[in-house]
Structures are given as structure tokens and as C-alpha cells.
Amino acid sequence: MVKNKMVFLAPIIALAVVLIFSLTLIPSVNPTPKNLPIAFVNEDQGVTLPNQTKVNMGGKMAEMIKTSAEPKSGEEPIVDWVTVKSYKEVKQGLDERKYYAALVIPKDFSQKQASLQTPKPSSPEVQIFVNQGMNTMASTLAGQMLNGIVDNMNTTIRNQLLTGLEKQGGMITTKQAAALASPITKNVTNVNETGTHSANGNAPVSLFQPLWMACIAGAAFLTIMLNKLPFASRREKFASQSVQVLIGAVIAILVGFGLTWMADAVGMHIPDFTSIAWFLSIAYFSFFLMISAALSWLGMKGLPLFVIILFFGAPLLSMAPELMSPFYNNWIYSWLPMRFMVDGLRELFFFDKGLSWSHPTAVLVGIGIGGLAVLLASSIKPGPKKERESQTNM
């Protein structure tokens, strides 16, 4: 072995593999949010002070938020503030996965804040909604941002009130002192909660890897079996590939229901067994057809492509697109087929949506139809030399 020069390539190959697969760590090393959509609702009706001055503190909060969110020159904003008219509208947007969080200013906000300077103060309250099911990491970050904004406003308002009371030279009551400690109270609510036994909100991502590996194994095994068969005509090959598709459909149902049963057996919370099992079956069949189509044209040489997609795609599935760099978001995540599987599972796990013709389901079906067309089209591809000679003699 020492005399064989090829043996010295072993450490180089090992180092190259380490360097290549180390690239999968880059997206999760320092995720920085950009244009994180957060809803802002200002229902404050304002108040008229004794000196006939009209004040709307909700409007002032909106201005402060917009000012603080302005990015530096040439940089993208961290938060994309979306102004929403009402709580009902923002609730619908949270359920439709439009926002990671929301800040709601109630109707009596200004009125209660004005009472802080009276002997009977009533602290104004803001509502913070954190959309947990949309993405655990991004929603947590959005919630922290909103809490920080309210804390900063608490400090500003407290200083303003203390300055005003000091100028008046008046004594403050015990109730006023307690209210000044935290002029604005926060009511934080988690919506579309991930709950417990959900892999910290990553249950949809956890189910991807075993399903994807099962797709690769099933497609590769049937392709190898098909390639060993001699075909007297293209019609025979087309018929055999049709049987391959039917077998794949049966495997898809077995894998979909089997994987759901195993996840439930190990303690994962399955909100709707039947819907999740059928959706996993659809996802498996779609990916099976896609991989089989590639292997029918490229042969087993195309198999490493799907293994690489697994390693480079899996770390991105647990991240929100707004936390990725433009390169990963635009050139890798945007065309990953498995992201539609994860999106569909999020709807089933955390948003109380049963199996329906949703966007993720439609995309998966479209991928499957495309894979089926490419797979069956490979029946016209010229086969090995012996097979061609057999077809010519026919």
C-alpha cells in the first residue's frame, strides 16, 4: 500500500469531504434577521386632556417604532413592520402565516396613560402575539424584539412622567408609584402554539430525514431491479415503469402511515393522525417519482445528488427564510422541494388545518406529476447495445 501513490490521496479526500460538508454549518452559525414581518395594530382612540389638547399615544408609538426600524444606509431593515387595521385582521394574518408576531395597541391606551398623572392611575396595556407555529427561532426572536421595544418605551414614559410630576412639585400616591414602576403592562400570548412533545416545534423537520432516506432507498432499489430486466421493446419498458410507479404508490402509503405511527409511538404529539399520514404519503410519492425520474436518465450516478441535497437542505428547513443570507435564501432554500413538505406539516401540526388542497400540497402534486412525466418519457431512451439489437430484430 505504501508503494501505491493513490494511498496518499486518502487524507486529501477526507479533508475535502470535511470542508465540503462543513459548509452546511454556515447558515446556522450567525443567523441575522432581515425584513422579519411583524404586524402592528393601533386601535388607540386618543384622549382629550383638560387643556383641550388631543393626544394619541398609539400614534406616537407607531412613529417611534418606524423611526427605530429605519436601517443604516445600504442595509436591509431587521423588521418589516406591517400596519394592520384591526385585531381581527391581524389574527387572520397570524393564522395564514403572514407574521411572526404582532403588537396591538388597544382603544383605551391614551386614556389610561393620561390617568397615570391622576390619584387613580390605570396602567395602559399592550398585547403581544407570538406566532410560535410559524417558526420557533424566528417567532421567539420577534417576541424578544417586541418585548424590548415595550421595555424601552416604559423607560421613556416613566422618565417623562417623573419629570412632569417633579415640575408640578406634587406628592405621588402609592398607586402612582406602583404604576410608574411599569407604566405599560404587557400581555404576551402565544398563538398557534407548538406545545409539548413536538421536538421544540421542529416535529415537521424531524419527519423529513427518515422519509427522504426512504425515498432514496425505494427509488434506487426499484431502478436497479428495472435495469436488470431485458426489454424486447419500448412498450415493455413503458409497462415495467408503470408497474414501478404503482409499486411506489403502495410503498408511499406504507411509509406515510408507518412513519406517522412510529412518530406517535415514540411520544411525538400527532394532532390528526389520518391527515398527517396521507400528507406524508403524498410527499413520499412525489419525491419517489422525482428521484426515480432522475435515476432513469442518469443511472445510479445521479444518486449522490439527492444525498447532497439532504445534507445541505436539512439545516435550512428549521430556519426561517428571513434569517438566511441572500445566497442561501435565493439559490438553495428557494428551490428545495422538501421545504413544501415541511410547510405542509406545519399547517397540520400547529395551525389546526386538516389535509386540503393547500399551496404545499399543490406543489408536491406538481412535483410528482413532473417526475412521472420525465420517468415515463425515459422509456424512449435508447437502451444498452444488446437491448437495441433485440429491438431491431423484432
GROMACS .gro file of C-alpha atoms in nm:
model
  394
    1MET     CA    1   0.000   0.000   0.000
    2VAL     CA    2   0.289   0.237   0.074
    3LYS     CA    3   0.419   0.193  -0.282
    4ASN     CA    4   0.078   0.280  -0.426
    5LYS     CA    5   0.071   0.655  -0.479
    6MET     CA    6  -0.309   0.659  -0.466
    7VAL     CA    7  -0.300   0.588  -0.092
    8PHE     CA    8  -0.170   0.943  -0.034
    9LEU     CA    9  -0.495   1.076  -0.179
   10ALA     CA   10  -0.688   0.939   0.120
   11PRO     CA   11  -0.614   1.231   0.358
   12ILE     CA   12  -0.677   1.481   0.079
   13ILE     CA   13  -1.013   1.323   0.000
   14ALA     CA   14  -1.106   1.309   0.370
   15LEU     CA   15  -1.014   1.677   0.414
   16ALA     CA   16  -1.210   1.775   0.105
   17VAL     CA   17  -1.519   1.593   0.235
   18VAL     CA   18  -1.486   1.767   0.573
   19LEU     CA   19  -1.454   2.108   0.408
   20ILE     CA   20  -1.748   2.050   0.174
   21PHE     CA   21  -1.986   1.927   0.443
   22SER     CA   22  -1.869   2.196   0.686
   23LEU     CA   23  -2.044   2.438   0.453
   24THR     CA   24  -2.374   2.301   0.584
   25LEU     CA   25  -2.298   2.470   0.919
   26ILE     CA   26  -2.272   2.821   0.773
   27PRO     CA   27  -2.644   2.912   0.770
   28SER     CA   28  -2.691   2.832   1.141
   29VAL     CA   29  -2.370   2.989   1.277
   30ASN     CA   30  -2.488   3.350   1.291
   31PRO     CA   31  -2.848   3.386   1.167
   32THR     CA   32  -2.926   3.755   1.120
   33PRO     CA   33  -3.288   3.863   1.065
   34LYS     CA   34  -3.376   4.075   0.765
   35ASN     CA   35  -3.726   4.203   0.682
   36LEU     CA   36  -3.885   3.993   0.955
   37PRO     CA   37  -4.260   4.058   0.907
   38ILE     CA   38  -4.423   4.180   1.231
   39ALA     CA   39  -4.775   4.325   1.239
   40PHE     CA   40  -4.861   4.649   1.418
   41VAL     CA   41  -5.217   4.741   1.510
   42ASN     CA   42  -5.307   5.081   1.653
   43GLU     CA   43  -5.666   5.089   1.774
   44ASP     CA   44  -5.598   5.378   2.014
   45GLN     CA   45  -5.879   5.635   2.000
   46GLY     CA   46  -5.673   5.901   2.177
   47VAL     CA   47  -5.778   6.128   2.462
   48THR     CA   48  -5.850   6.499   2.516
   49LEU     CA   49  -5.655   6.644   2.809
   50PRO     CA   50  -5.801   6.906   3.049
   51ASN     CA   51  -5.622   7.179   2.849
   52GLN     CA   52  -5.814   7.062   2.538
   53THR     CA   53  -5.500   6.909   2.386
   54LYS     CA   54  -5.567   6.591   2.190
   55VAL     CA   55  -5.317   6.315   2.239
   56ASN     CA   56  -5.286   5.977   2.068
   57MET     CA   57  -5.006   5.780   2.228
   58GLY     CA   58  -5.066   5.486   1.995
   59GLY     CA   59  -4.979   5.709   1.702
   60LYS     CA   60  -4.665   5.829   1.880
   61MET     CA   61  -4.566   5.466   1.945
   62ALA     CA   62  -4.610   5.392   1.576
   63GLU     CA   63  -4.379   5.684   1.486
   64MET     CA   64  -4.119   5.571   1.741
   65ILE     CA   65  -4.127   5.217   1.604
   66LYS     CA   66  -4.087   5.333   1.244
   67THR     CA   67  -3.801   5.563   1.342
   68SER     CA   68  -3.619   5.291   1.536
   69ALA     CA   69  -3.666   5.046   1.247
   70GLU     CA   70  -3.500   5.266   0.986
   71PRO     CA   71  -3.187   5.084   0.866
   72LYS     CA   72  -2.850   5.233   0.803
   73SER     CA   73  -2.764   5.336   0.451
   74GLY     CA   74  -2.727   5.036   0.223
   75GLU     CA   75  -2.861   4.786   0.478
   76GLU     CA   76  -3.187   4.596   0.484
   77PRO     CA   77  -3.419   4.659   0.781
   78ILE     CA   78  -3.430   4.396   1.052
   79VAL     CA   79  -3.809   4.419   1.081
   80ASP     CA   80  -4.068   4.467   0.813
   81TRP     CA   81  -4.344   4.646   1.006
   82VAL     CA   82  -4.683   4.571   0.853
   83THR     CA   83  -4.959   4.810   0.960
   84VAL     CA   84  -5.285   4.623   1.012
   85LYS     CA   85  -5.622   4.787   1.078
   86SER     CA   86  -5.775   4.561   1.343
   87TYR     CA   87  -5.713   4.272   1.579
   88LYS     CA   88  -5.943   4.052   1.369
   89GLU     CA   89  -5.732   4.116   1.061
   90VAL     CA   90  -5.404   4.051   1.242
   91LYS     CA   91  -5.543   3.727   1.390
   92GLN     CA   92  -5.626   3.610   1.037
   93GLY     CA   93  -5.276   3.706   0.920
   94LEU     CA   94  -5.116   3.508   1.204
   95ASP     CA   95  -5.323   3.202   1.114
   96GLU     CA   96  -5.223   3.241   0.748
   97ARG     CA   97  -4.853   3.259   0.846
   98LYS     CA   98  -4.804   3.616   0.729
   99TYR     CA   99  -4.644   3.747   1.052
  100TYR     CA  100  -4.409   3.601   1.311
  101ALA     CA  101  -4.553   3.827   1.581
  102ALA     CA  102  -4.786   4.122   1.632
  103LEU     CA  103  -4.811   4.427   1.858
  104VAL     CA  104  -5.162   4.555   1.929
  105ILE     CA  105  -5.236   4.894   2.090
  106PRO     CA  106  -5.589   4.888   2.245
  107LYS     CA  107  -5.855   5.159   2.213
  108ASP     CA  108  -5.813   5.300   2.565
  109PHE     CA  109  -5.433   5.320   2.559
  110SER     CA  110  -5.406   5.702   2.565
  111GLN     CA  111  -5.688   5.735   2.816
  112LYS     CA  112  -5.520   5.501   3.062
  113GLN     CA  113  -5.183   5.661   3.015
  114ALA     CA  114  -5.329   6.003   3.093
  115SER     CA  115  -5.463   5.858   3.419
  116LEU     CA  116  -5.108   5.786   3.538
  117GLN     CA  117  -5.081   6.151   3.644
  118THR     CA  118  -5.401   6.132   3.849
  119PRO     CA  119  -5.455   5.994   4.201
  120LYS     CA  120  -5.629   5.690   4.046
  121PRO     CA  121  -5.384   5.563   3.781
  122SER     CA  122  -5.462   5.275   3.547
  123SER     CA  123  -5.168   5.132   3.355
  124PRO     CA  124  -5.219   5.104   2.978
  125GLU     CA  125  -5.176   4.757   2.835
  126VAL     CA  126  -5.039   4.638   2.503
  127GLN     CA  127  -5.090   4.295   2.354
  128ILE     CA  128  -4.803   4.095   2.205
  129PHE     CA  129  -4.885   3.788   1.996
  130VAL     CA  130  -4.607   3.541   1.917
  131ASN     CA  131  -4.679   3.307   1.624
  132GLN     CA  132  -4.495   3.001   1.756
  133GLY     CA  133  -4.601   2.751   1.492
  134MET     CA  134  -4.469   2.958   1.201
  135ASN     CA  135  -4.105   2.907   1.304
  136THR     CA  136  -3.975   2.860   1.657
  137MET     CA  137  -3.649   3.051   1.611
  138ALA     CA  138  -3.792   3.347   1.418
  139SER     CA  139  -4.106   3.385   1.631
  140THR     CA  140  -3.900   3.377   1.952
  141LEU     CA  141  -3.671   3.644   1.809
  142ALA     CA  142  -3.970   3.857   1.703
  143GLY     CA  143  -4.123   3.824   2.051
  144GLN     CA  144  -3.796   3.933   2.212
  145MET     CA  145  -3.784   4.237   1.984
  146LEU     CA  146  -4.137   4.342   2.078
  147ASN     CA  147  -4.068   4.294   2.447
  148GLY     CA  148  -3.756   4.507   2.412
  149ILE     CA  149  -3.948   4.782   2.232
  150VAL     CA  150  -4.212   4.796   2.506
  151ASP     CA  151  -3.940   4.797   2.776
  152ASN     CA  152  -3.768   5.093   2.607
  153MET     CA  153  -4.097   5.278   2.583
  154ASN     CA  154  -4.161   5.207   2.950
  155THR     CA  155  -3.833   5.376   3.038
  156THR     CA  156  -3.911   5.679   2.818
  157ILE     CA  157  -4.264   5.723   2.952
  158ARG     CA  158  -4.151   5.676   3.313
  159ASN     CA  159  -3.889   5.947   3.277
  160GLN     CA  160  -4.142   6.182   3.115
  161LEU     CA  161  -4.397   6.125   3.392
  162LEU     CA  162  -4.140   6.173   3.668
  163THR     CA  163  -4.021   6.495   3.506
  164GLY     CA  164  -4.379   6.623   3.482
  165LEU     CA  165  -4.459   6.534   3.843
  166GLU     CA  166  -4.136   6.695   3.961
  167LYS     CA  167  -4.226   7.020   3.785
  168GLN     CA  168  -4.568   7.015   3.948
  169GLY     CA  169  -4.398   6.970   4.286
  170GLY     CA  170  -4.669   6.732   4.398
  171MET     CA  171  -4.651   6.417   4.603
  172ILE     CA  172  -4.732   6.086   4.441
  173THR     CA  173  -4.955   5.820   4.589
  174THR     CA  174  -4.863   5.458   4.647
  175LYS     CA  175  -5.072   5.357   4.347
  176GLN     CA  176  -4.895   5.613   4.128
  177ALA     CA  177  -4.555   5.487   4.242
  178ALA     CA  178  -4.653   5.129   4.160
  179ALA     CA  179  -4.783   5.236   3.818
  180LEU     CA  180  -4.466   5.431   3.743
  181ALA     CA  181  -4.255   5.121   3.803
  182SER     CA  182  -4.403   4.980   3.484
  183PRO     CA  183  -4.619   5.239   3.305
  184ILE     CA  184  -4.708   4.999   3.023
  185THR     CA  185  -4.804   4.641   3.102
  186LYS     CA  186  -4.753   4.362   2.851
  187ASN     CA  187  -4.994   4.082   2.777
  188VAL     CA  188  -4.792   3.823   2.584
  189THR     CA  189  -4.990   3.546   2.411
  190ASN     CA  190  -4.850   3.253   2.212
  191VAL     CA  191  -5.075   3.168   1.917
  192ASN     CA  192  -5.063   2.852   1.706
  193GLU     CA  193  -4.860   2.701   1.987
  194THR     CA  194  -4.612   2.422   1.926
  195GLY     CA  195  -4.695   2.270   2.264
  196THR     CA  196  -4.504   1.981   2.415
  197HIS     CA  197  -4.373   1.663   2.251
  198SER     CA  198  -4.315   1.845   1.924
  199ALA     CA  199  -3.931   1.839   1.916
  200ASN     CA  200  -3.931   2.204   2.030
  201GLY     CA  201  -4.151   2.299   1.737
  202ASN     CA  202  -3.938   2.107   1.487
  203ALA     CA  203  -4.158   1.799   1.450
  204PRO     CA  204  -4.213   1.866   1.075
  205VAL     CA  205  -3.837   1.881   1.017
  206SER     CA  206  -3.779   1.568   1.226
  207LEU     CA  207  -4.005   1.367   0.997
  208PHE     CA  208  -3.828   1.481   0.681
  209GLN     CA  209  -3.499   1.292   0.710
  210PRO     CA  210  -3.638   0.936   0.751
  211LEU     CA  211  -3.891   0.997   0.474
  212TRP     CA  212  -3.628   1.136   0.235
  213MET     CA  213  -3.391   0.844   0.300
  214ALA     CA  214  -3.679   0.602   0.244
  215CYS     CA  215  -3.748   0.776  -0.089
  216ILE     CA  216  -3.387   0.737  -0.198
  217ALA     CA  217  -3.379   0.370  -0.091
  218GLY     CA  218  -3.710   0.283  -0.259
  219ALA     CA  219  -3.633   0.464  -0.583
  220ALA     CA  220  -3.279   0.322  -0.605
  221PHE     CA  221  -3.388  -0.036  -0.533
  222LEU     CA  222  -3.664  -0.038  -0.795
  223THR     CA  223  -3.441   0.135  -1.050
  224ILE     CA  224  -3.170  -0.128  -1.004
  225MET     CA  225  -3.425  -0.407  -1.041
  226LEU     CA  226  -3.566  -0.243  -1.354
  227ASN     CA  227  -3.223  -0.200  -1.512
  228LYS     CA  228  -3.154  -0.573  -1.480
  229LEU     CA  229  -3.455  -0.662  -1.691
  230PRO     CA  230  -3.413  -0.709  -2.071
  231PHE     CA  231  -3.679  -0.532  -2.277
  232ALA     CA  232  -3.783  -0.653  -2.618
  233SER     CA  233  -3.949  -0.322  -2.699
  234ARG     CA  234  -4.008   0.027  -2.568
  235ARG     CA  235  -4.365  -0.079  -2.491
  236GLU     CA  236  -4.236  -0.342  -2.248
  237LYS     CA  237  -4.012  -0.087  -2.081
  238PHE     CA  238  -4.303   0.159  -2.052
  239ALA     CA  239  -4.518  -0.114  -1.896
  240SER     CA  240  -4.244  -0.205  -1.646
  241GLN     CA  241  -4.204   0.160  -1.548
  242SER     CA  242  -4.581   0.185  -1.497
  243VAL     CA  243  -4.558  -0.110  -1.259
  244GLN     CA  244  -4.267   0.070  -1.086
  245VAL     CA  245  -4.496   0.371  -1.033
  246LEU     CA  246  -4.774   0.152  -0.888
  247ILE     CA  247  -4.530  -0.017  -0.651
  248GLY     CA  248  -4.405   0.327  -0.547
  249ALA     CA  249  -4.762   0.432  -0.467
  250VAL     CA  250  -4.809   0.129  -0.243
  251ILE     CA  251  -4.476   0.197  -0.069
  252ALA     CA  252  -4.580   0.561  -0.024
  253ILE     CA  253  -4.893   0.462   0.169
  254LEU     CA  254  -4.699   0.216   0.383
  255VAL     CA  255  -4.427   0.473   0.460
  256GLY     CA  256  -4.675   0.757   0.525
  257PHE     CA  257  -4.884   0.561   0.774
  258GLY     CA  258  -4.587   0.372   0.914
  259LEU     CA  259  -4.381   0.684   0.982
  260THR     CA  260  -4.678   0.858   1.143
  261TRP     CA  261  -4.742   0.554   1.363
  262MET     CA  262  -4.376   0.537   1.468
  263ALA     CA  263  -4.367   0.910   1.549
  264ASP     CA  264  -4.678   0.868   1.762
  265ALA     CA  265  -4.531   0.557   1.929
  266VAL     CA  266  -4.213   0.738   2.038
  267GLY     CA  267  -4.418   1.014   2.202
  268MET     CA  268  -4.447   1.285   1.936
  269HIS     CA  269  -4.779   1.469   1.954
  270ILE     CA  270  -4.979   1.387   1.639
  271PRO     CA  271  -5.283   1.620   1.626
  272ASP     CA  272  -5.453   1.449   1.329
  273PHE     CA  273  -5.317   1.101   1.254
  274THR     CA  274  -5.504   1.041   0.928
  275SER     CA  275  -5.431   1.382   0.772
  276ILE     CA  276  -5.062   1.369   0.858
  277ALA     CA  277  -5.029   1.009   0.737
  278TRP     CA  278  -5.189   1.086   0.400
  279PHE     CA  279  -4.983   1.403   0.358
  280LEU     CA  280  -4.661   1.209   0.427
  281SER     CA  281  -4.777   0.951   0.170
  282ILE     CA  282  -4.825   1.228  -0.087
  283ALA     CA  283  -4.483   1.373  -0.006
  284TYR     CA  284  -4.315   1.033  -0.032
  285PHE     CA  285  -4.479   0.950  -0.365
  286SER     CA  286  -4.387   1.293  -0.504
  287PHE     CA  287  -4.021   1.261  -0.403
  288PHE     CA  288  -4.012   0.897  -0.514
  289LEU     CA  289  -4.123   0.993  -0.865
  290MET     CA  290  -3.876   1.283  -0.877
  291ILE     CA  291  -3.579   1.067  -0.771
  292SER     CA  292  -3.685   0.777  -0.995
  293ALA     CA  293  -3.711   1.013  -1.291
  294ALA     CA  294  -3.358   1.140  -1.234
  295LEU     CA  295  -3.219   0.789  -1.194
  296SER     CA  296  -3.397   0.668  -1.509
  297TRP     CA  297  -3.193   0.915  -1.716
  298LEU     CA  298  -2.871   0.947  -1.517
  299GLY     CA  299  -2.849   0.597  -1.375
  300MET     CA  300  -2.712   0.536  -1.026
  301LYS     CA  301  -2.464   0.818  -1.086
  302GLY     CA  302  -2.748   1.058  -1.002
  303LEU     CA  303  -2.795   0.913  -0.652
  304PRO     CA  304  -2.527   1.127  -0.477
  305LEU     CA  305  -2.716   1.438  -0.591
  306PHE     CA  306  -3.007   1.358  -0.359
  307VAL     CA  307  -2.773   1.271  -0.072
  308ILE     CA  308  -2.607   1.612  -0.112
  309ILE     CA  309  -2.950   1.779  -0.116
  310LEU     CA  310  -3.021   1.605   0.215
  311PHE     CA  311  -2.706   1.733   0.385
  312PHE     CA  312  -2.725   2.087   0.251
  313GLY     CA  313  -3.102   2.124   0.271
  314ALA     CA  314  -3.178   1.976   0.615
  315PRO     CA  315  -3.015   2.259   0.820
  316LEU     CA  316  -3.218   2.518   0.628
  317LEU     CA  317  -3.555   2.356   0.692
  318SER     CA  318  -3.558   2.454   1.060
  319MET     CA  319  -3.470   2.817   0.979
  320ALA     CA  320  -3.694   3.099   0.863
  321PRO     CA  321  -3.604   3.244   0.520
  322GLU     CA  322  -3.568   3.588   0.685
  323LEU     CA  323  -3.278   3.453   0.896
  324MET     CA  324  -3.077   3.325   0.600
  325SER     CA  325  -2.819   3.504   0.391
  326PRO     CA  326  -2.936   3.613   0.044
  327PHE     CA  327  -2.727   3.336  -0.115
  328TYR     CA  328  -2.887   3.052   0.083
  329ASN     CA  329  -3.234   3.205   0.062
  330ASN     CA  330  -3.232   3.273  -0.313
  331TRP     CA  331  -3.012   2.995  -0.451
  332ILE     CA  332  -3.065   2.697  -0.221
  333TYR     CA  333  -3.373   2.725   0.000
  334SER     CA  334  -3.599   2.871  -0.269
  335TRP     CA  335  -3.585   2.558  -0.486
  336LEU     CA  336  -3.564   2.287  -0.219
  337PRO     CA  337  -3.856   2.050  -0.286
  338MET     CA  338  -3.869   1.927   0.075
  339ARG     CA  339  -3.949   2.272   0.213
  340PHE     CA  340  -4.303   2.231   0.083
  341MET     CA  341  -4.334   1.909   0.281
  342VAL     CA  342  -4.222   2.090   0.599
  343ASP     CA  343  -4.456   2.384   0.531
  344GLY     CA  344  -4.749   2.148   0.484
  345LEU     CA  345  -4.667   1.962   0.804
  346ARG     CA  346  -4.650   2.291   0.997
  347GLU     CA  347  -5.006   2.365   0.891
  348LEU     CA  348  -5.118   2.021   1.005
  349PHE     CA  349  -4.925   2.021   1.332
  350PHE     CA  350  -4.969   2.376   1.460
  351PHE     CA  351  -5.240   2.558   1.264
  352ASP     CA  352  -5.532   2.315   1.304
  353LYS     CA  353  -5.565   2.269   0.928
  354GLY     CA  354  -5.666   1.929   0.802
  355LEU     CA  355  -5.545   1.779   0.478
  356SER     CA  356  -5.664   2.007   0.197
  357TRP     CA  357  -5.562   2.142  -0.141
  358SER     CA  358  -5.320   2.389   0.014
  359HIS     CA  359  -5.019   2.550  -0.155
  360PRO     CA  360  -4.769   2.291  -0.020
  361THR     CA  361  -4.996   2.003  -0.128
  362ALA     CA  362  -5.041   2.154  -0.475
  363VAL     CA  363  -4.664   2.199  -0.521
  364LEU     CA  364  -4.591   1.842  -0.409
  365VAL     CA  365  -4.851   1.706  -0.651
  366GLY     CA  366  -4.698   1.922  -0.927
  367ILE     CA  367  -4.351   1.781  -0.850
  368GLY     CA  368  -4.494   1.430  -0.863
  369ILE     CA  369  -4.667   1.489  -1.198
  370GLY     CA  370  -4.346   1.633  -1.343
  371GLY     CA  371  -4.144   1.340  -1.212
  372LEU     CA  372  -4.395   1.092  -1.354
  373ALA     CA  373  -4.378   1.253  -1.699
  374VAL     CA  374  -3.997   1.251  -1.703
  375LEU     CA  375  -3.986   0.893  -1.574
  376LEU     CA  376  -4.223   0.755  -1.838
  377ALA     CA  377  -4.050   0.959  -2.109
  378SER     CA  378  -3.729   0.769  -2.035
  379SER     CA  379  -3.888   0.460  -2.195
  380ILE     CA  380  -3.799   0.608  -2.536
  381LYS     CA  381  -3.434   0.644  -2.433
  382PRO     CA  382  -3.205   0.405  -2.624
  383GLY     CA  383  -3.113   0.111  -2.402
  384PRO     CA  384  -2.792  -0.096  -2.385
  385LYS     CA  385  -2.645  -0.235  -2.707
  386LYS     CA  386  -2.790  -0.587  -2.659
  387GLU     CA  387  -3.131  -0.444  -2.590
  388ARG     CA  388  -3.117  -0.226  -2.903
  389GLU     CA  389  -3.015  -0.527  -3.112
  390SER     CA  390  -3.307  -0.724  -2.969
  391GLN     CA  391  -3.548  -0.445  -3.056
  392THR     CA  392  -3.406  -0.424  -3.410
  393ASN     CA  393  -3.451  -0.798  -3.466
  394MET     CA  394  -3.809  -0.767  -3.352
   0.00000   0.00000   0.00000
